[in-house]
C-alpha cells in the first residue's frame, strides 16, 4: 500500500498560499509533520508539541510494501540486531579460544608469564648450580667418580647425574669407584624414557650395578608444538606401570628441600624462566683442575650433565629466554620448585571456555544498541585488562591461564577500531570547495543557539550513503553545489560532515521555509543527469531547548542514532 496525505494536490497549493505547512512531493502528513522519502525509506519529522511548537524529532518508517509496520517491525529489527551482536561475540570468543589453544599466541603467553612471574620472584634465587661436562678430554667412569667425590667433600645438599652411564670392561676399577660414589644417599641418577609401541614411555635403564646403587629419576623434557620447553613433568607412568619421578623431584626429596609441596603432583608445571638469580653453570674440568673454587657449591643442589655442543644440542625455552642444555632446563625446574613459583596450567577445556567468555563478552558489550564511538574500544581494553588480571590472580594461586589468545584477538579488534576511526577522521577532514567543516558548523550552531535566534538545520545524505558518498563522487559534488547556491545570506552556512553527509544552517528560517528549501534541493538533485535521490531531515528551533548539536553529532539525515 502507499502512504497518502489527507488533501488533494490543489488543496496543498491553496494551503501553501495561506502559509500552512503542507506535504510536498515525497512528503506525507499535514501541517504538523513532514516526510522526506529516500529510495526505500521515509523519514517522518514530528514536532515536539509538548515542549516547543518548532522543535522537531525525526523517526524512520518503512514503506508498507509487504514488510509490515508498527511494533512487529521494531521487534524483528531488534531481534535481528541481537542475533548479529551475539554472532559477532560468539565468533570473537571462538577465535580467541582457537588462537590460544593451537599456539599462535604462545609468544604473548610467554611474555605475560615472564612479566607476571617476574614481579613476584624473589631477588635472590635458590642455591642451584649446574656442573657441565664439556669437551675437555674423555669422561670415563673413574673421572666421573672423582667429580662426585669432590662435590661430596664440598658439602653439597644433593647431586643429580643426567649422564648416559655405561660400564667399561677395561676399567673395572673406575666402575667400582663410581658405584661407591653412587651409594651416597644424596646422589640421584637420571633414566631416559623413550616412547614405546603402545605410546607409553619405556625406560632405558643404566647398568644394573649403577641402578642398584642409587635412586633414579626420569630426564624427559616435554616439548610443545613449536619445539620449545616450557613445562616440567614431575611424574610419568611407564609401560611397565612404574611411576617414575623426575630427576628434579627425586633430587629435591634427597635433602631437606623447602617449598617442595607440589613435588607429588602428577600434573605438569610451568617452569619459571624469569626468576631473579638464575642457576649458574660451572665447568666440570675447571673444578677437577682446581681452576674453580669448589666452595662456591657449598649447600647447593648440583646437577651434573653434558654441556658440550659437539655431543648434545641445546633446546629452546620460552620466547625471550636463551636455548639451554637439558640439564640446565632441569636446573630451572628445580629452582622453580624450591622457590614455590611452579604453576599448573588449567585444563585445555577450561582455558578455552574462559577465552570465549572474556573475548566474546568484551565484543558483546562493545557492540551495544547505542553505537557510541568510545564503547567498543573501551570494552576491548577492559577485556584485555580482565584477561591479564585473571591470569595474574590465578598465577598467585599457582595456576596458569594462557590469556594470549584473548589479548591477541582483542588487540587486533582494537587496532581495527583505531584504523576505522582514523579513516573516518581523515575522510571527515577532506573538504569540498566552498563548504565549511563540522567544527566550524558546530561553532555557528552554538552561536545561533546562544543568541536565542530561530534557525533551521538541514541534514542531507549523498545517494548511496557513506559507502559511496565520498568527496570524489558525483553525488557529493552535486549536493555541494546545490548547498552553496542556497547559502546566500551572510548567516547561512553549508558544511561537509564527511562520509557523504552534508548540512545547511539557515538562521531566521522557519520549519515551513526549510521544508520548501529541502524540497527544492531534492527536486534539483532529482532533475540532474544521474537522477539523484537525496535523503534529508529538518530540525527547526527557536533557540530555547535547541538540540541541533545533538543531531549534528549524530551526523546523519536519518534522524537520531
Coordinates of C-alpha atoms in Angstrom, one line a residue:
X1 CA 0.0 0.0 0.0
X2 CA 1.1 3.6 -0.4
X3 CA 1.1 6.4 2.2
X4 CA -1.0 9.4 1.1
X5 CA -1.9 12.8 2.5
X6 CA -5.3 13.9 3.5
X7 CA -5.8 16.5 0.9
X8 CA -5.7 16.7 -2.9
X9 CA -2.9 18.4 -4.8
X10 CA -5.0 21.5 -5.4
X11 CA -5.7 21.8 -1.7
X12 CA -2.0 21.6 -0.9
X13 CA -1.3 24.5 -3.2
X14 CA -4.1 26.6 -1.7
X15 CA -2.9 25.8 1.8
X16 CA 0.7 26.9 0.9
X17 CA -0.7 30.2 -0.2
X18 CA -2.1 30.7 3.3
X19 CA 1.2 29.7 5.0
X20 CA 0.1 26.3 6.1
X21 CA 2.8 23.6 6.2
X22 CA 1.6 21.0 3.7
X23 CA 3.2 17.9 2.4
X24 CA 5.0 18.3 -0.9
X25 CA 6.3 15.7 -3.3
X26 CA 7.7 12.8 -1.3
X27 CA 6.1 14.0 1.9
X28 CA 3.3 12.7 4.0
X29 CA 1.2 14.4 6.6
X30 CA -0.4 17.7 7.5
X31 CA 0.7 20.9 9.0
X32 CA 2.3 19.3 12.0
X33 CA 4.5 16.7 10.2
X34 CA 6.7 16.3 7.1
X35 CA 8.1 13.2 5.5
X36 CA 11.2 13.2 3.4
X37 CA 11.4 10.0 1.4
X38 CA 14.5 8.2 0.1
X39 CA 14.7 5.3 -2.3
X40 CA 13.4 2.7 0.1
X41 CA 12.6 4.5 3.3
X42 CA 10.6 7.5 4.6
X43 CA 11.5 9.7 7.5
X44 CA 8.7 11.4 9.4
X45 CA 9.6 14.6 11.3
X46 CA 7.3 15.2 14.2
X47 CA 7.3 18.4 16.2
X48 CA 7.7 18.1 19.9
X49 CA 4.4 19.8 20.6
X50 CA 4.6 19.3 24.4
X51 CA 7.9 21.1 24.6
X52 CA 8.0 23.6 21.8
X53 CA 6.0 24.0 18.6
X54 CA 9.0 24.3 16.4
X55 CA 11.2 21.5 17.9
X56 CA 11.3 18.5 15.6
X57 CA 12.5 15.0 16.0
X58 CA 13.0 12.5 13.2
X59 CA 11.7 8.9 13.2
X60 CA 12.4 6.5 10.3
X61 CA 9.5 4.5 8.9
X62 CA 9.4 2.0 6.1
X63 CA 7.0 1.8 3.2
X64 CA 4.5 -0.9 3.9
X65 CA 5.1 -3.0 0.8
X66 CA 4.8 -6.5 2.3
X67 CA 7.3 -5.8 5.1
X68 CA 5.0 -4.8 7.9
X69 CA 4.9 -1.8 10.1
X70 CA 4.5 -0.9 13.8
X71 CA 5.7 -2.8 16.8
X72 CA 6.2 -6.0 14.8
X73 CA 8.8 -4.3 12.6
X74 CA 10.6 -2.9 15.6
X75 CA 10.7 -6.3 17.3
X76 CA 12.0 -8.1 14.2
X77 CA 14.7 -5.4 13.8
X78 CA 15.7 -5.6 17.4
X79 CA 15.8 -9.4 17.3
X80 CA 17.9 -9.4 14.1
X81 CA 20.3 -6.9 15.7
X82 CA 20.6 -9.0 18.8
X83 CA 21.3 -12.1 16.7
X84 CA 24.1 -10.2 14.8
X85 CA 25.5 -8.9 18.0
X86 CA 25.5 -12.4 19.6
X87 CA 27.0 -14.0 16.4
X88 CA 29.8 -11.4 16.4
X89 CA 30.6 -12.0 20.1
X90 CA 30.5 -15.8 19.6
X91 CA 32.9 -15.5 16.6
X92 CA 35.3 -13.4 18.6
X93 CA 35.2 -15.8 21.6
X94 CA 35.7 -18.9 19.4
X95 CA 38.6 -17.2 17.6
X96 CA 40.3 -16.4 20.9
X97 CA 39.9 -20.0 22.1
X98 CA 41.3 -21.4 18.9
X99 CA 44.2 -18.9 18.8
X100 CA 45.0 -19.6 22.4
X101 CA 44.7 -23.4 22.1
X102 CA 46.6 -24.0 18.8
X103 CA 49.6 -21.9 19.5
X104 CA 49.6 -18.6 17.5
X105 CA 49.5 -16.7 20.8
X106 CA 52.3 -18.6 22.7
X107 CA 54.7 -15.7 22.4
X108 CA 52.2 -13.4 24.1
X109 CA 51.6 -16.1 26.8
X110 CA 55.4 -16.4 27.3
X111 CA 55.6 -12.6 27.7
X112 CA 52.7 -12.4 30.1
X113 CA 54.1 -15.3 32.2
X114 CA 57.5 -13.7 32.3
X115 CA 56.2 -10.3 33.3
X116 CA 53.7 -11.6 35.9
X117 CA 56.1 -14.1 37.4
X118 CA 59.0 -11.5 37.4
X119 CA 57.1 -9.2 39.7
X120 CA 56.7 -11.9 42.4
X121 CA 60.0 -13.7 42.1
X122 CA 62.5 -13.1 44.9
X123 CA 65.6 -11.1 44.3
X124 CA 67.9 -14.0 45.3
X125 CA 67.4 -17.4 43.7
X126 CA 67.7 -20.7 45.4
X127 CA 71.1 -22.4 45.7
X128 CA 71.0 -24.4 42.5
X129 CA 74.0 -24.9 40.2
X130 CA 74.9 -26.8 37.1
X131 CA 78.3 -28.6 36.6
X132 CA 78.7 -29.1 32.9
X133 CA 80.8 -31.8 31.2
X134 CA 82.5 -30.0 28.4
X135 CA 84.7 -31.4 25.7
X136 CA 87.9 -31.3 27.6
X137 CA 89.0 -34.9 27.5
X138 CA 87.1 -38.2 27.7
X139 CA 84.8 -38.8 30.6
X140 CA 85.4 -42.3 31.9
X141 CA 83.6 -43.6 35.0
X142 CA 86.6 -43.1 37.1
X143 CA 86.7 -39.4 36.2
X144 CA 83.0 -39.1 36.9
X145 CA 83.5 -40.7 40.3
X146 CA 86.3 -38.3 41.1
X147 CA 84.0 -35.4 40.3
X148 CA 81.3 -36.8 42.6
X149 CA 83.8 -37.3 45.4
X150 CA 85.0 -33.7 45.0
X151 CA 81.4 -32.4 45.2
X152 CA 80.5 -34.6 48.2
X153 CA 83.5 -33.4 50.1
X154 CA 82.5 -29.8 49.4
X155 CA 79.2 -30.3 51.3
X156 CA 76.6 -30.1 48.6
X157 CA 73.0 -30.8 49.5
X158 CA 72.3 -33.2 46.7
X159 CA 73.7 -34.3 43.3
X160 CA 71.8 -35.3 40.2
X161 CA 73.5 -37.0 37.3
X162 CA 72.0 -36.5 33.9
X163 CA 74.6 -38.7 32.2
X164 CA 74.4 -41.8 29.9
X165 CA 76.4 -44.1 32.1
X166 CA 77.8 -47.4 30.8
X167 CA 80.2 -50.0 32.4
X168 CA 83.6 -50.5 30.9
X169 CA 85.2 -54.0 30.9
X170 CA 88.7 -52.4 30.5
X171 CA 88.3 -50.2 33.6
X172 CA 86.7 -52.3 36.3
X173 CA 88.4 -50.1 39.0
X174 CA 86.7 -47.0 37.6
X175 CA 83.3 -48.8 37.6
X176 CA 83.7 -49.9 41.2
X177 CA 84.8 -46.4 42.2
X178 CA 81.7 -44.9 40.6
X179 CA 79.4 -47.4 42.3
X180 CA 80.9 -46.4 45.7
X181 CA 80.2 -42.8 44.9
X182 CA 76.6 -43.5 43.9
X183 CA 76.0 -45.2 47.2
X184 CA 75.8 -41.7 48.8
X185 CA 72.1 -41.0 49.6
X186 CA 72.4 -37.5 48.2
X187 CA 73.0 -38.8 44.6
X188 CA 70.2 -39.3 42.1
X189 CA 70.8 -40.9 38.7
X190 CA 68.8 -40.0 35.6
X191 CA 66.9 -42.5 33.4
X192 CA 66.0 -41.9 29.8
X193 CA 62.3 -42.6 28.9
X194 CA 61.6 -43.4 25.2
X195 CA 58.2 -43.7 23.5
X196 CA 57.1 -47.3 23.5
X197 CA 55.0 -49.2 20.9
X198 CA 51.7 -48.5 22.9
X199 CA 52.6 -44.8 23.2
X200 CA 53.6 -45.1 26.9
X201 CA 57.2 -44.4 27.8
X202 CA 59.7 -47.2 28.2
X203 CA 62.8 -46.8 30.5
X204 CA 66.3 -47.2 29.1
X205 CA 67.9 -48.5 32.3
X206 CA 71.6 -47.9 33.2
X207 CA 73.8 -50.9 34.0
X208 CA 72.3 -52.8 36.9
X209 CA 75.3 -52.1 39.2
X210 CA 74.8 -48.4 38.9
X211 CA 71.0 -48.6 39.1
X212 CA 71.0 -50.6 42.3
X213 CA 73.5 -48.2 44.0
X214 CA 71.3 -45.1 43.9
X215 CA 67.9 -43.6 43.4
X216 CA 66.5 -43.0 39.9
X217 CA 64.5 -40.2 38.2
X218 CA 63.5 -39.7 34.6
X219 CA 65.0 -36.9 32.5
X220 CA 62.3 -36.5 29.8
X221 CA 61.7 -32.9 28.7
X222 CA 58.2 -32.2 27.3
X223 CA 58.3 -30.3 24.1
X224 CA 55.5 -28.1 22.9
X225 CA 54.2 -27.8 19.3
X226 CA 56.9 -25.3 18.5
X227 CA 59.7 -27.4 19.9
X228 CA 60.2 -25.3 23.0
X229 CA 60.4 -26.4 26.6
X230 CA 58.0 -24.5 28.9
X231 CA 56.9 -27.2 31.4
X232 CA 58.2 -29.9 33.6
X233 CA 56.8 -33.5 34.0
X234 CA 57.1 -34.3 37.8
X235 CA 55.9 -37.9 37.3
X236 CA 55.5 -40.3 34.4
X237 CA 54.0 -43.8 34.4
X238 CA 55.9 -46.2 32.2
X239 CA 54.7 -49.1 30.1
X240 CA 55.5 -51.4 32.9
X241 CA 53.3 -49.5 35.3
X242 CA 56.2 -48.0 37.3
X243 CA 55.6 -44.4 38.4
X244 CA 58.8 -42.6 37.6
X245 CA 59.6 -39.3 39.5
X246 CA 61.6 -36.8 37.6
X247 CA 65.2 -36.2 38.3
X248 CA 64.3 -32.8 39.8
X249 CA 61.7 -34.3 42.2
X250 CA 64.0 -37.1 43.2
X251 CA 66.8 -34.7 43.9
X252 CA 64.6 -32.4 46.0
X253 CA 63.5 -35.4 48.0
X254 CA 67.1 -36.4 48.7
X255 CA 67.6 -33.4 51.1
X256 CA 65.6 -31.1 53.3
X257 CA 64.4 -29.0 50.4
X258 CA 61.9 -26.3 51.3
X259 CA 59.0 -25.4 49.0
X260 CA 58.5 -28.9 47.6
X261 CA 54.9 -29.2 48.4
X262 CA 54.0 -29.7 44.7
X263 CA 56.6 -32.4 44.2
X264 CA 54.0 -35.2 44.5
X265 CA 51.5 -33.6 42.0
X266 CA 51.0 -35.6 38.8
X267 CA 50.2 -32.5 36.7
X268 CA 52.9 -30.8 34.8
X269 CA 54.3 -27.5 35.9
X270 CA 55.0 -24.3 34.1
X271 CA 58.7 -23.6 34.7
X272 CA 59.8 -20.1 35.7
X273 CA 62.4 -18.8 33.3
X274 CA 62.2 -15.2 34.6
X275 CA 63.4 -15.7 38.2
X276 CA 65.7 -13.3 40.0
X277 CA 69.1 -15.1 40.1
X278 CA 69.2 -17.9 37.6
X279 CA 71.2 -21.1 38.2
X280 CA 74.8 -20.7 37.0
X281 CA 76.8 -23.3 35.0
X282 CA 80.3 -24.2 36.1
X283 CA 82.8 -26.3 34.1
X284 CA 83.5 -29.8 35.5
X285 CA 87.0 -29.7 34.1
X286 CA 87.7 -26.4 35.9
X287 CA 86.5 -28.0 39.2
X288 CA 88.7 -31.0 38.8
X289 CA 91.8 -29.0 37.8
X290 CA 91.3 -26.5 40.7
X291 CA 90.5 -23.5 38.4
X292 CA 87.2 -23.1 40.1
X293 CA 86.7 -22.9 43.9
X294 CA 84.5 -25.8 45.0
X295 CA 83.4 -23.7 48.0
X296 CA 81.1 -21.9 45.6
X297 CA 78.9 -25.0 45.6
X298 CA 78.6 -25.5 49.4
X299 CA 75.0 -26.1 50.5
X300 CA 73.9 -26.2 46.8
X301 CA 71.8 -28.6 44.8
X302 CA 74.1 -29.6 41.9
X303 CA 73.0 -31.1 38.6
X304 CA 75.7 -32.7 36.5
X305 CA 75.2 -33.1 32.8
X306 CA 76.5 -32.6 29.3
X307 CA 77.1 -29.0 28.1
X308 CA 79.2 -29.9 25.1
X309 CA 77.6 -28.7 21.8
X310 CA 79.5 -31.4 20.0
X311 CA 77.7 -34.1 22.0
X312 CA 74.3 -32.5 22.7
X313 CA 72.4 -29.6 21.1
X314 CA 70.7 -27.0 23.3
X315 CA 66.9 -26.9 23.5
X316 CA 64.9 -23.7 23.1
X317 CA 63.0 -22.5 26.0
X318 CA 60.1 -20.0 26.1
X319 CA 60.2 -16.9 23.9
X320 CA 62.5 -14.3 25.5
X321 CA 64.8 -16.9 27.1
X322 CA 68.0 -18.5 25.6
X323 CA 68.4 -22.0 24.4
X324 CA 69.7 -24.3 27.2
X325 CA 71.1 -27.7 27.5
X326 CA 68.7 -30.3 29.0
X327 CA 70.5 -30.3 32.4
X328 CA 70.1 -26.5 32.5
X329 CA 66.4 -26.8 31.9
X330 CA 66.2 -29.2 34.8
X331 CA 68.1 -26.8 36.9
X332 CA 65.4 -24.1 36.1
X333 CA 62.7 -26.6 37.0
X334 CA 64.4 -27.3 40.4
X335 CA 64.8 -23.6 41.1
X336 CA 61.1 -23.0 40.4
X337 CA 60.1 -25.9 42.7
X338 CA 62.4 -24.7 45.5
X339 CA 61.1 -21.1 45.1
X340 CA 57.5 -22.3 45.1
X341 CA 56.8 -20.5 41.8
X342 CA 55.6 -23.5 39.8
X343 CA 52.2 -23.1 38.3
X344 CA 49.9 -25.8 36.9
X345 CA 48.2 -24.9 33.7
X346 CA 44.4 -25.1 33.7
X347 CA 42.8 -27.8 31.6
X348 CA 42.5 -27.0 27.9
X349 CA 38.7 -27.0 28.0
X350 CA 38.6 -24.6 30.9
X351 CA 41.1 -22.3 29.2
X352 CA 39.0 -22.3 26.0
X353 CA 35.8 -21.5 28.0
X354 CA 37.5 -18.6 29.8
X355 CA 38.9 -17.3 26.5
X356 CA 35.4 -17.4 24.9
X357 CA 33.8 -15.6 27.9
X358 CA 36.4 -12.9 28.0
X359 CA 36.7 -12.1 24.3
X360 CA 33.1 -12.7 23.5
X361 CA 31.9 -10.7 26.5
X362 CA 34.0 -7.7 25.6
X363 CA 32.8 -7.7 22.0
X364 CA 29.2 -8.2 23.1
X365 CA 29.3 -5.2 25.4
X366 CA 31.1 -3.1 22.9
X367 CA 28.6 -3.8 20.2
X368 CA 25.8 -2.1 22.2
X369 CA 22.5 -0.9 20.8
X370 CA 23.7 2.7 21.1
X371 CA 26.7 2.8 18.8
X372 CA 28.9 5.3 20.7
X373 CA 32.3 5.8 19.3
X374 CA 34.1 5.0 22.5
X375 CA 32.0 2.0 23.5
X376 CA 33.8 -0.7 21.5
X377 CA 37.4 0.5 22.2
X378 CA 36.7 0.8 25.9
X379 CA 35.1 -2.6 26.0
X380 CA 38.1 -4.2 24.2
X381 CA 40.6 -2.5 26.6
X382 CA 38.5 -3.7 29.5
X383 CA 38.5 -7.3 28.1
X384 CA 42.3 -7.2 27.8
X385 CA 42.7 -5.9 31.3
X386 CA 40.3 -8.5 32.7
X387 CA 42.2 -11.3 30.9
X388 CA 45.6 -10.1 32.4
X389 CA 44.1 -9.7 35.9
X390 CA 42.6 -13.2 35.8
X391 CA 45.9 -14.7 34.7
X392 CA 47.7 -12.8 37.5
X393 CA 45.3 -13.8 40.2
X394 CA 45.4 -17.5 39.1
X395 CA 49.2 -17.4 38.9
X396 CA 49.2 -16.1 42.5
X397 CA 47.4 -19.4 43.4
X398 CA 49.9 -21.4 41.3
X399 CA 47.5 -22.0 38.4
X400 CA 48.1 -20.7 34.9
X401 CA 45.7 -19.4 32.3
X402 CA 47.1 -18.6 28.9
X403 CA 45.4 -15.3 28.1
X404 CA 47.5 -14.7 24.9
X405 CA 44.6 -15.7 22.6
X406 CA 42.2 -13.2 24.3
X407 CA 44.8 -10.4 24.2
X408 CA 45.7 -11.1 20.6
X409 CA 42.1 -11.2 19.3
X410 CA 41.0 -8.1 21.3
X411 CA 44.2 -6.2 20.4
X412 CA 43.6 -6.9 16.8
X413 CA 40.0 -5.8 17.1
X414 CA 41.2 -2.6 18.9
X415 CA 43.6 -1.9 16.1
X416 CA 40.8 -2.4 13.6
X417 CA 38.7 0.1 15.5
X418 CA 41.6 2.5 15.5
X419 CA 42.1 2.1 11.8
X420 CA 38.4 2.7 11.1
X421 CA 38.3 5.8 13.4
X422 CA 41.4 7.2 11.6
X423 CA 39.8 6.5 8.2
X424 CA 36.6 8.3 9.3
X425 CA 38.7 11.2 10.7
X426 CA 40.7 11.6 7.5
X427 CA 37.6 11.4 5.3
X428 CA 35.8 13.8 7.6
X429 CA 38.7 16.3 7.2
X430 CA 38.5 16.3 3.4
X431 CA 36.9 19.4 2.3
X432 CA 34.8 20.3 -0.7
X433 CA 35.3 23.7 -2.2
X434 CA 33.1 26.4 -0.6
X435 CA 31.9 24.2 2.3
X436 CA 32.7 24.5 6.0
X437 CA 34.0 21.8 8.3
X438 CA 32.0 20.1 11.0
X439 CA 33.8 22.1 13.7
X440 CA 33.0 25.4 12.1
X441 CA 29.4 24.4 11.7
X442 CA 29.1 23.4 15.3
X443 CA 30.6 26.7 16.4
X444 CA 28.0 28.5 14.2
X445 CA 25.1 26.5 15.6
X446 CA 26.3 27.2 19.2
X447 CA 26.5 30.9 18.4
X448 CA 23.0 31.0 17.0
X449 CA 21.6 29.0 19.9
X450 CA 23.3 31.3 22.4
X451 CA 21.8 34.3 20.7
X452 CA 18.3 32.7 21.1
X453 CA 17.6 33.2 17.4
X454 CA 15.3 30.9 15.5
X455 CA 17.0 28.7 12.9
X456 CA 16.7 25.6 10.9
X457 CA 19.3 22.9 10.3
X458 CA 19.1 20.7 7.2
X459 CA 21.0 17.3 7.2
X460 CA 21.4 15.5 3.9
X461 CA 22.9 12.3 2.7
X462 CA 24.6 11.7 -0.6
X463 CA 23.0 9.0 -2.8
X464 CA 24.2 5.6 -1.7
X465 CA 25.0 6.6 1.9
X466 CA 28.5 6.7 3.5
X467 CA 29.8 3.8 1.4
X468 CA 29.6 5.8 -1.9
X469 CA 29.2 9.4 -0.7
X470 CA 32.9 10.2 -0.7
X471 CA 34.4 13.6 -1.6
X472 CA 35.1 12.4 -5.2
X473 CA 31.6 11.0 -6.0
X474 CA 29.3 12.8 -8.4
X475 CA 26.5 12.8 -5.8
X476 CA 28.7 14.6 -3.3
X477 CA 29.8 17.3 -5.8
X478 CA 26.2 17.8 -6.9
X479 CA 24.9 18.3 -3.3
X480 CA 27.9 20.6 -2.5
X481 CA 26.9 22.8 -5.5
X482 CA 23.3 22.9 -4.5
X483 CA 24.1 23.8 -0.9
X484 CA 26.5 26.6 -2.0
X485 CA 23.7 28.1 -4.1
X486 CA 21.3 28.0 -1.1
X487 CA 23.7 29.6 1.4
X488 CA 23.0 33.1 0.0
X489 CA 22.7 35.2 3.2
X490 CA 25.6 36.2 5.4
X491 CA 24.5 33.9 8.2
X492 CA 23.8 30.9 6.1
X493 CA 26.4 28.1 6.3
X494 CA 26.8 25.0 4.2
X495 CA 29.1 22.3 5.6
X496 CA 30.5 18.9 4.7
X497 CA 30.3 16.5 7.6
X498 CA 32.3 13.7 6.0
X499 CA 31.2 10.2 4.8
X500 CA 28.9 11.8 2.2
X501 CA 26.9 13.8 4.7
X502 CA 26.1 17.5 4.5
X503 CA 24.4 20.2 6.5
X504 CA 22.9 23.6 5.9
X505 CA 22.4 26.1 8.7
X506 CA 19.7 28.7 8.0
X507 CA 19.3 31.3 10.7
X508 CA 16.0 33.1 10.9
X509 CA 14.3 30.3 8.9
X510 CA 11.0 28.7 9.9
X511 CA 10.3 25.0 9.6
X512 CA 7.9 25.6 6.6
X513 CA 10.5 27.6 4.7
X514 CA 13.2 25.0 5.5
X515 CA 10.9 22.3 4.1
X516 CA 10.5 24.2 0.9
X517 CA 14.2 24.6 0.6
X518 CA 14.8 20.9 1.2
X519 CA 12.2 20.1 -1.4
X520 CA 13.8 22.4 -3.9
X521 CA 17.2 20.8 -3.3
X522 CA 15.7 17.3 -3.7
X523 CA 13.9 18.4 -6.9
X524 CA 17.0 19.8 -8.4
X525 CA 19.1 16.8 -7.5
X526 CA 16.4 14.5 -8.9
X527 CA 16.5 16.5 -12.2
X528 CA 20.2 16.0 -12.8
X529 CA 21.5 13.5 -15.3
X530 CA 22.1 11.0 -12.6
X531 CA 18.6 11.4 -11.1
X532 CA 19.9 11.7 -7.5
X533 CA 17.5 10.8 -4.8
X534 CA 18.7 12.7 -1.7
X535 CA 17.6 11.7 1.8
X536 CA 17.3 14.6 4.2
X537 CA 15.8 15.8 7.5
X538 CA 14.9 19.2 9.1
X539 CA 15.5 20.4 12.6
X540 CA 13.9 23.8 13.3
X541 CA 14.4 25.5 16.7
X542 CA 13.7 28.9 18.2
X543 CA 16.9 28.9 20.3
X544 CA 15.4 27.6 23.6
X545 CA 16.0 23.9 24.2
X546 CA 17.8 23.6 20.9
X547 CA 19.1 20.1 20.2
X548 CA 20.7 20.7 16.8
X549 CA 24.1 20.0 18.2
X550 CA 22.9 16.5 19.2
X551 CA 21.6 15.9 15.6
X552 CA 24.8 17.3 14.2
X553 CA 26.8 14.9 16.4
X554 CA 24.8 12.0 15.1
X555 CA 25.7 13.4 11.6
X556 CA 23.0 11.6 9.7
X557 CA 19.9 12.7 7.8
X558 CA 18.2 9.5 9.0
X559 CA 17.4 11.1 12.4
X560 CA 18.8 10.4 15.8
X561 CA 21.2 7.5 16.2

